[in-house]
Amino acid sequence: MSFAETGLEPKLLDALSSAGYETPTPIQIEAIPPALEGRDVLGIAQTGTGKTASFTLPMIQRLAKGRAKARMPRSLVLAPTRELAAQVSENFEKYGVNHKLTMALLIGGVSFGDQDAKLTRGVDVLIATPGRLLDHFERGKLLLTGIEVMVVDEADRMLDMGFIPDIERIFKLTPMTRQTLFFSATMPPEIQRITDQFLHNPARVEVAKPATTAETITQRIVKVPPRDDRAKRDALRALIGHKDVKNGIIFCNRKTTVDVVAKSLQKHGFNARPIHGDLAQAFRTETLDKFRSGEIQFLVASDVAARGLDIPDVSHVFNFDVPIHSDDYVHRIGRTGRAGKKGAAMMLVAPADDKHYKSILETIGAHSIAELSVDVDAGDNRPRKAKRYENKDADEKPKTIRPKSKKAAELDTGDKDRKSEKRSRRDGDNNGRDGAVVGLGDHVPDFLMRVSAN
Ligand code: AMP
């Protein structure tokens, strides 16, 4: 099927060909026609499938007729994080080049003043994170009674972040006559309940998850000693210093770890920057732009900050921490090996991670992930010097087991300060348990670590 056959108008077809897109993706083939008919759509698809265009394109076509009134946006897109919201707005700019639609982006970390000024002038498209949208609403700055189309993007992520009550409230503030386009990678019962309640006879469109064990992604694990973040940082440096690593995203489970790892890598001369929900929006945007352009080689990221980001050319993904939710593993490694390119995903696994590691194996339907042996060169951890990593089938056990520090143990188990986690979720990052910082990794390791198959 061609884009023209989906029913899109010539102006959009021109924009698509300027963007270099020739054929629609499966979700676009299935979602665009019912959306153009004005039907509700329930799209079960994750990022990387082309889902953003599958709601952006029909919205532009529908909104082309009519004009926005002050403080009464005509359409609303809700996204779980600032970055994702910003990405959706880039899609509107790209596909809407031949239209004169007005747009506002309501995200945290940006001044209310500028956002208010846009709302006052009237917008066709409002893209927002739920918290910031409700802040504006409560301050009497906007009305949602003029919404013709509402999109909920990455609903399951909203659920993880505790946004579902906000979403329900927002739905109730919009007119019953709206068209709803609702996207989620998975359909847990809470999401099903919302769609049953707020969608009217939706066209259900489901596209297969991109295979997690995609042939283009080489997956490896590296075993590390128990409760030893320093050893993990040493192993990480050995991995990222390898000559094949062009660039990479290093995932950590918590914001505090993101900061520690980024600082440690910088100290060791790596071109790395952190990205997580507590950092200023301007810094996050600049970091992403620089990473995309190649000015920054390594992004140290939390899940939420990186979720759904469209970064085309990542050679490696490193899981500094084993993700607690196995779905996050799928999302993390999906940052590499995109569009048929080769990619590699490596994960540091400590004994305490066993439970989560097993659940990842279950999710990806694998018995095991091949192990990699890492030689940490005790004398030099600078990036320029080549580090070695290779597949090993030797059967030695890790040689170094460091003494367990109490604070490190707290970080490992990750069950500290749940309140702070809840607080940080509202701000667009769900992994902010504020564990104590243990060391900064400027210590040259004095061990040689070999890791092996079980
Ligand atoms: P998404 O799943 O919306 O995050 O899109 C993933 C990537 O696919 C983005 O870089 C899009 O710009 C790109 N994309 C979307 N639709 C198409 C298409 N029909 N052909 C090629 N690339 C596309």
Coordinates of C-alpha atoms and ligand atoms in Angstrom, one line a residue:
M1 CA 0.0 0.0 0.0
S2 CA 1.2 3.5 -0.8
F3 CA 0.7 6.6 1.4
A4 CA -1.7 7.9 -1.2
E5 CA -3.9 4.8 -0.8
T6 CA -4.3 5.5 2.9
G7 CA -6.4 8.6 2.0
L8 CA -3.9 11.3 2.9
E9 CA -4.2 14.5 1.0
P10 CA -1.6 15.8 -1.5
K11 CA 0.0 18.4 0.8
L12 CA 0.8 15.6 3.3
L13 CA 2.0 13.3 0.6
D14 CA 4.4 16.1 -0.4
A15 CA 5.6 16.5 3.1
L16 CA 6.2 12.8 3.4
S17 CA 8.2 12.6 0.3
S18 CA 10.3 15.6 1.4
A19 CA 10.9 13.7 4.6
G20 CA 12.1 10.8 2.5
Y21 CA 9.3 8.3 3.5
E22 CA 8.1 6.3 0.6
T23 CA 6.0 3.5 2.0
P24 CA 3.8 3.5 5.1
T25 CA 4.8 1.2 8.0
P26 CA 2.3 -1.5 9.1
I27 CA 0.8 0.6 11.9
Q28 CA 0.4 3.5 9.4
I29 CA -1.4 1.3 6.9
E30 CA -3.8 0.1 9.5
A31 CA -4.3 3.2 11.7
I32 CA -4.4 6.1 9.1
P33 CA -7.6 5.1 7.2
P34 CA -9.9 4.6 10.2
A35 CA -8.4 7.8 11.8
L36 CA -9.1 9.7 8.7
E37 CA -12.7 8.5 8.8
G38 CA -13.0 10.0 12.2
R39 CA -13.0 6.7 14.1
D40 CA -11.3 6.1 17.5
V41 CA -8.2 4.1 17.2
L42 CA -6.6 1.8 19.8
G43 CA -3.0 1.2 18.6
I44 CA -1.0 -1.4 20.3
A45 CA 2.5 -0.6 19.1
Q46 CA 5.8 0.5 20.5
T47 CA 8.2 3.1 19.5
G48 CA 10.1 2.5 16.3
T49 CA 7.1 1.3 14.5
G50 CA 6.2 4.7 13.0
K51 CA 3.2 5.1 15.3
T52 CA 3.8 8.9 15.8
A53 CA 3.1 9.5 12.1
S54 CA 0.1 7.3 12.3
F55 CA -1.7 9.8 14.5
T56 CA 0.1 13.0 13.4
L57 CA -0.8 12.7 9.7
P58 CA -4.6 12.2 10.1
M59 CA -4.7 14.9 12.8
I60 CA -3.1 17.4 10.4
Q61 CA -5.5 16.5 7.7
R62 CA -8.5 16.9 10.0
L63 CA -7.3 20.2 11.6
A64 CA -6.5 21.7 8.2
K65 CA -10.1 22.9 8.2
G66 CA -11.1 25.3 10.9
R67 CA -9.4 27.8 13.1
A68 CA -8.3 27.9 16.7
K69 CA -9.8 30.1 19.4
A70 CA -7.9 31.7 22.2
R71 CA -7.3 29.3 25.1
M72 CA -9.3 26.6 23.4
P73 CA -6.9 24.1 21.7
R74 CA -8.5 22.0 19.0
S75 CA -6.5 18.9 19.6
L76 CA -4.4 17.5 22.4
V77 CA -1.5 15.0 22.5
L78 CA -0.5 13.6 25.8
A79 CA 2.9 12.1 26.2
P80 CA 4.6 10.7 29.3
T81 CA 7.9 12.6 29.2
R82 CA 9.1 15.9 28.0
E83 CA 11.4 14.4 25.4
L84 CA 8.7 12.4 23.9
A85 CA 6.4 15.4 23.8
A86 CA 9.2 17.4 22.1
Q87 CA 9.6 14.5 19.6
V88 CA 5.9 14.5 18.8
S89 CA 6.1 18.3 18.1
E90 CA 9.0 17.7 15.8
N91 CA 6.8 15.2 13.9
F92 CA 4.1 17.9 13.6
E93 CA 6.6 20.3 12.2
K94 CA 8.0 17.8 9.7
Y95 CA 4.6 16.6 8.4
G96 CA 2.9 19.9 8.8
V97 CA 5.3 22.0 6.7
N98 CA 2.7 22.6 4.0
H99 CA 0.0 23.6 6.5
K100 CA -0.4 26.6 8.7
L101 CA -1.2 24.9 12.0
T102 CA -0.3 26.5 15.3
M103 CA 1.2 24.4 18.0
A104 CA 2.1 24.7 21.6
L105 CA 4.2 22.4 23.7
L106 CA 3.4 22.3 27.4
I107 CA 6.2 20.6 29.2
G108 CA 7.8 21.0 32.6
G109 CA 11.1 22.8 32.8
V110 CA 10.0 25.6 30.4
S111 CA 8.6 28.9 31.6
F112 CA 4.8 29.2 32.0
G113 CA 4.9 32.7 30.4
D114 CA 5.9 31.7 26.9
Q115 CA 3.5 28.7 27.0
D116 CA 0.6 31.0 28.2
A117 CA 1.3 33.5 25.4
K118 CA 0.9 30.8 22.8
L119 CA -2.3 29.5 24.4
T120 CA -3.8 32.9 24.5
R121 CA -3.2 33.3 20.7
G122 CA -5.0 30.0 20.2
V123 CA -3.5 26.7 19.1
D124 CA -4.6 23.9 16.7
V125 CA -2.3 21.4 18.4
L126 CA -1.4 21.2 22.0
I127 CA 1.2 18.7 23.0
A128 CA 1.7 18.2 26.7
T129 CA 2.8 16.1 29.6
P130 CA -0.2 15.4 31.9
G131 CA 1.2 17.3 35.0
R132 CA 2.0 20.5 33.1
L133 CA -1.3 20.4 31.3
L134 CA -3.2 20.2 34.5
D135 CA -1.1 23.0 36.1
H136 CA -2.1 25.3 33.2
F137 CA -5.7 24.1 33.5
E138 CA -5.8 24.7 37.3
R139 CA -4.5 28.2 36.8
G140 CA -7.4 28.9 34.5
K141 CA -5.2 29.3 31.4
L142 CA -7.0 26.9 29.1
L143 CA -10.2 25.2 28.3
L144 CA -10.4 21.7 26.9
T145 CA -14.0 21.9 25.7
G146 CA -12.9 22.6 22.2
I147 CA -10.9 19.4 21.8
E148 CA -11.7 17.6 18.5
V149 CA -9.0 15.0 18.6
M150 CA -7.2 13.7 21.7
V151 CA -4.1 11.4 21.5
V152 CA -2.7 9.4 24.4
D153 CA 0.8 8.2 23.5
E154 CA 2.7 5.5 25.4
A155 CA -0.2 4.9 27.8
D156 CA 1.5 2.0 29.5
R157 CA 4.4 4.2 30.4
M158 CA 1.9 6.7 31.8
L159 CA 0.6 3.9 34.0
D160 CA 4.2 3.1 35.2
M161 CA 4.6 6.8 36.1
G162 CA 1.4 7.1 38.0
F163 CA -0.3 9.4 35.5
I164 CA -3.5 7.3 35.0
P165 CA -5.7 9.4 37.4
D166 CA -4.5 12.5 35.5
I167 CA -5.4 11.0 32.2
E168 CA -8.8 10.1 33.4
R169 CA -9.4 13.6 34.7
I170 CA -8.2 15.1 31.4
F171 CA -10.5 12.8 29.4
K172 CA -13.4 14.0 31.5
L173 CA -12.5 17.6 30.7
T174 CA -12.8 17.1 27.0
P175 CA -16.0 16.8 25.1
M176 CA -17.6 13.3 24.5
T177 CA -17.7 14.0 20.8
R178 CA -13.9 14.1 20.5
Q179 CA -12.0 11.5 18.4
T180 CA -9.5 9.5 20.5
L181 CA -6.4 8.0 19.2
F182 CA -4.8 5.9 21.9
F183 CA -1.4 4.1 21.8
S184 CA 0.2 1.7 24.2
A185 CA 2.9 -0.9 23.8
T186 CA 1.1 -3.3 26.1
M187 CA -2.5 -3.6 27.4
P188 CA -2.4 -4.2 31.2
P189 CA -5.9 -4.3 32.9
E190 CA -5.7 -0.6 34.0
I191 CA -5.2 0.5 30.5
Q192 CA -7.9 -1.8 29.2
R193 CA -10.3 -0.2 31.7
I194 CA -9.5 3.3 30.5
T195 CA -9.9 2.4 26.8
D196 CA -13.2 0.6 27.6
Q197 CA -14.4 3.7 29.3
F198 CA -13.3 6.5 27.0
L199 CA -12.9 5.0 23.5
H200 CA -16.0 4.5 21.3
N201 CA -16.0 1.4 19.1
P202 CA -12.3 1.9 18.3
A203 CA -10.5 0.3 15.4
R204 CA -8.0 -1.9 17.1
V205 CA -4.7 -2.0 15.4
E206 CA -1.9 -4.1 16.7
V207 CA 1.6 -4.5 15.3
A208 CA 4.1 -7.1 16.5
K209 CA 6.8 -6.0 18.9
P210 CA 10.0 -5.7 17.0
A211 CA 11.7 -8.9 17.8
T212 CA 13.9 -8.3 20.9
T213 CA 16.4 -10.8 19.8
A214 CA 16.6 -9.0 16.5
E215 CA 19.3 -10.5 14.3
T216 CA 20.8 -7.1 14.0
I217 CA 21.4 -6.8 17.8
T218 CA 24.2 -8.8 19.4
Q219 CA 23.3 -9.3 23.1
R220 CA 25.9 -10.0 25.8
I221 CA 26.1 -10.0 29.5
V222 CA 29.2 -9.4 31.7
K223 CA 29.1 -10.8 35.2
V224 CA 30.3 -8.5 37.9
P225 CA 31.0 -9.1 41.6
P226 CA 28.3 -8.6 44.2
R227 CA 27.6 -5.1 45.6
D228 CA 30.5 -3.4 44.0
D229 CA 29.6 -0.3 42.0
R230 CA 33.2 0.6 41.5
A231 CA 33.9 -2.8 39.8
K232 CA 30.8 -2.2 37.6
R233 CA 32.2 1.2 36.6
D234 CA 35.6 -0.5 35.8
A235 CA 33.9 -3.1 33.7
L236 CA 31.8 -0.5 31.9
R237 CA 34.9 1.5 31.0
A238 CA 36.5 -1.6 29.6
L239 CA 33.5 -2.2 27.5
I240 CA 32.9 1.4 26.2
G241 CA 36.6 1.9 25.5
H242 CA 36.6 -0.8 22.9
K243 CA 37.5 0.3 19.4
D244 CA 34.2 -1.0 17.9
V245 CA 32.1 1.3 20.1
K246 CA 31.2 4.3 18.0
N247 CA 28.7 5.7 20.5
G248 CA 26.4 4.4 23.1
I249 CA 23.6 4.9 25.6
I250 CA 24.4 3.7 29.1
F251 CA 21.3 2.9 31.1
C252 CA 21.1 3.0 34.9
N253 CA 18.1 2.3 37.0
R254 CA 18.3 5.4 39.1
K255 CA 19.0 9.1 38.6
T256 CA 21.6 9.1 41.3
T257 CA 23.5 6.3 39.5
V258 CA 23.2 8.2 36.2
D259 CA 24.9 11.2 37.8
V260 CA 27.6 9.1 39.4
V261 CA 28.4 7.1 36.3
A262 CA 28.4 10.1 34.0
K263 CA 30.8 12.0 36.4
S264 CA 33.0 9.0 36.7
L265 CA 33.3 8.6 32.9
Q266 CA 34.0 12.3 32.5
K267 CA 36.8 12.0 35.0
H268 CA 38.3 9.2 33.1
G269 CA 38.3 11.2 29.9
F270 CA 35.2 9.8 28.2
N271 CA 32.9 12.2 26.3
A272 CA 29.8 11.4 28.3
R273 CA 26.8 13.3 29.6
P274 CA 23.9 12.4 31.9
I275 CA 20.2 12.7 31.0
H276 CA 17.4 12.2 33.5
G277 CA 14.2 13.9 34.8
D278 CA 15.9 16.1 37.4
L279 CA 18.1 17.9 34.9
A280 CA 17.1 21.2 33.5
Q281 CA 15.1 20.9 30.3
A282 CA 17.5 23.1 28.3
F283 CA 20.4 20.9 29.4
R284 CA 18.5 17.7 28.4
T285 CA 17.6 19.1 25.0
E286 CA 21.1 20.3 24.3
T287 CA 22.5 16.9 25.4
L288 CA 20.2 15.1 23.1
D289 CA 21.0 17.3 20.2
K290 CA 24.7 16.9 20.8
F291 CA 24.4 13.2 21.1
R292 CA 22.5 13.0 17.8
S293 CA 25.1 15.2 16.1
G294 CA 27.9 13.1 17.4
E295 CA 29.4 15.8 19.6
I296 CA 28.7 13.7 22.6
Q297 CA 29.7 10.0 22.4
F298 CA 28.0 8.5 25.4
L299 CA 24.6 9.3 26.9
V300 CA 24.1 8.0 30.5
A301 CA 20.4 7.7 30.9
S302 CA 17.5 6.7 33.0
D303 CA 14.7 4.7 31.4
V304 CA 12.1 7.4 31.4
A305 CA 14.4 10.1 30.0
A306 CA 15.4 7.8 27.1
R307 CA 12.1 6.1 26.5
G308 CA 10.8 6.4 23.0
L309 CA 13.6 8.7 21.9
D310 CA 14.4 8.5 18.3
I311 CA 18.1 8.4 18.1
P312 CA 18.9 6.8 14.8
D313 CA 22.5 5.8 14.9
V314 CA 23.5 4.1 18.2
S315 CA 26.2 1.4 17.9
H316 CA 26.0 0.1 21.5
V317 CA 23.6 0.0 24.4
F318 CA 25.1 -0.7 27.8
N319 CA 22.9 -1.8 30.7
F320 CA 25.0 -0.6 33.7
D321 CA 22.1 -1.9 35.8
V322 CA 19.8 -4.8 35.0
P323 CA 16.4 -3.2 34.5
I324 CA 13.8 -4.0 37.2
H325 CA 11.1 -4.3 34.6
S326 CA 11.9 -6.7 31.8
D327 CA 10.0 -4.6 29.3
D328 CA 12.6 -1.8 29.9
Y329 CA 15.3 -4.2 28.7
V330 CA 13.4 -4.5 25.4
H331 CA 13.1 -0.7 25.1
R332 CA 16.7 -0.1 26.1
I333 CA 18.2 -2.5 23.6
G334 CA 15.8 -1.3 21.0
R335 CA 17.9 1.9 20.8
T336 CA 20.5 0.1 18.8
G337 CA 20.3 -2.1 15.7
R338 CA 17.6 0.2 14.2
A339 CA 16.6 0.2 10.6
G340 CA 18.6 -2.9 9.8
K341 CA 21.9 -1.6 11.1
K342 CA 24.0 -3.7 13.3
G343 CA 23.9 -3.0 17.0
A344 CA 25.2 -4.5 20.3
A345 CA 23.7 -4.6 23.7
M346 CA 25.7 -5.4 26.8
M347 CA 24.6 -5.8 30.4
L348 CA 26.4 -5.9 33.6
V349 CA 24.9 -8.6 35.9
A350 CA 25.7 -9.1 39.6
P351 CA 24.5 -12.1 41.6
A352 CA 21.7 -9.9 43.2
D353 CA 20.3 -9.3 39.7
D354 CA 19.4 -12.9 39.2
K355 CA 15.7 -12.5 39.6
H356 CA 15.4 -9.6 37.2
Y357 CA 17.8 -11.2 34.7
K358 CA 15.7 -14.4 34.7
S359 CA 12.5 -12.3 34.0
I360 CA 14.3 -10.6 31.1
L361 CA 15.2 -14.1 29.6
E362 CA 11.5 -15.0 29.9
T363 CA 10.4 -11.9 28.2
I364 CA 12.8 -12.3 25.3
G365 CA 12.2 -16.0 25.2
A366 CA 15.8 -17.0 25.6
H367 CA 17.5 -19.5 27.8
S368 CA 20.6 -17.4 28.4
I369 CA 22.5 -14.5 26.9
A370 CA 26.1 -15.2 26.0
E371 CA 28.7 -14.0 28.4
L372 CA 31.5 -11.8 27.6
S373 CA 34.8 -11.8 29.4
V374 CA 36.1 -8.4 30.3
D375 CA 39.8 -7.7 31.1
V376 CA 40.0 -4.6 33.1
D377 CA 43.5 -3.2 32.5
A378 CA 44.6 -2.2 36.0
G379 CA 47.1 0.3 34.7
D380 CA 45.1 2.3 32.3
N381 CA 41.5 3.2 32.1
R382 CA 41.7 6.0 29.6
P383 CA 39.5 5.7 26.6
R384 CA 42.2 5.9 24.0
K385 CA 44.0 2.8 25.0
A386 CA 42.2 -0.2 23.4
K387 CA 40.5 -2.4 25.9
R388 CA 39.7 -6.0 25.2
Y389 CA 36.5 -7.8 25.3
E390 CA 35.9 -11.1 23.8
N391 CA 33.6 -14.0 24.0
K392 CA 34.8 -16.5 26.5
D393 CA 33.7 -20.0 27.1
A394 CA 36.2 -20.6 29.9
D395 CA 34.8 -21.6 33.2
E396 CA 36.6 -19.6 35.8
K397 CA 34.6 -17.7 38.4
P398 CA 35.0 -13.9 38.9
K399 CA 38.3 -13.5 40.7
T400 CA 37.7 -10.4 42.7
I401 CA 35.0 -10.1 45.3
R402 CA 35.1 -6.8 47.1
P403 CA 34.0 -6.3 50.7
K404 CA 30.3 -5.4 50.9
S405 CA 29.7 -1.8 52.0
K406 CA 26.4 -1.1 53.7
K407 CA 25.6 1.8 51.5
A408 CA 26.4 -0.1 48.4
A409 CA 24.1 -2.8 49.6
E410 CA 21.3 -0.3 49.9
L411 CA 21.9 0.9 46.4
D412 CA 21.9 -2.7 45.1
T413 CA 18.6 -3.7 46.6
G414 CA 17.1 -0.4 45.5
D415 CA 14.3 -0.3 48.0
K416 CA 15.2 2.9 49.7
D417 CA 13.1 6.0 49.8
R418 CA 10.0 5.0 48.0
K419 CA 8.5 8.4 48.7
S420 CA 11.1 10.2 46.7
E421 CA 10.5 7.7 43.9
K422 CA 6.8 8.7 43.9
R423 CA 7.6 12.4 43.9
S424 CA 10.0 12.1 41.0
R425 CA 7.5 10.1 39.0
R426 CA 5.3 13.1 38.7
D427 CA 8.3 15.0 37.2
G428 CA 8.7 12.6 34.4
D429 CA 11.2 10.1 35.7
N430 CA 10.3 7.0 37.6
N431 CA 13.6 5.8 38.8
G432 CA 14.7 8.3 41.2
R433 CA 15.3 6.5 44.4
D434 CA 17.8 8.7 46.1
G435 CA 20.3 6.2 47.3
A436 CA 23.6 7.5 48.7
V437 CA 26.4 8.1 46.3
V438 CA 29.1 5.6 46.7
G439 CA 32.5 6.7 45.4
L440 CA 33.1 8.5 42.2
G441 CA 35.0 5.9 40.3
D442 CA 38.3 7.8 40.2
H443 CA 40.0 4.9 41.8
V444 CA 42.1 2.8 39.5
P445 CA 41.1 -0.8 39.9
D446 CA 43.7 -3.3 41.1
F447 CA 42.1 -6.4 39.9
L448 CA 41.8 -8.5 36.9
M449 CA 38.3 -9.7 36.4
R450 CA 37.4 -12.7 34.3
V451 CA 33.9 -13.8 33.9
S452 CA 32.7 -17.0 32.5
A453 CA 29.8 -19.2 31.6
N454 CA 27.9 -20.8 34.5
Ligands
AMP1 P1 8.1 6.2 15.9 O1 7.7 4.8 16.1 O2 6.9 7.1 15.6 O3 8.9 6.7 17.0 O4 9.0 6.3 14.5 C1 10.2 5.7 14.4 C2 11.0 6.3 13.3 O5 10.5 5.9 12.0 C3 11.1 7.8 13.2 O6 12.4 8.2 12.9 C4 10.2 8.2 12.1 O7 10.6 9.4 11.5 C5 10.4 7.0 11.1 N1 9.3 6.8 10.2 C6 8.0 6.9 10.5 N2 7.3 6.5 9.4 C7 8.1 6.1 8.5 C8 8.0 5.6 7.1 N3 6.8 5.4 6.6 N4 9.1 5.2 6.5 C9 10.3 5.4 7.0 N5 10.5 5.9 8.3 C10 9.5 6.2 9.0

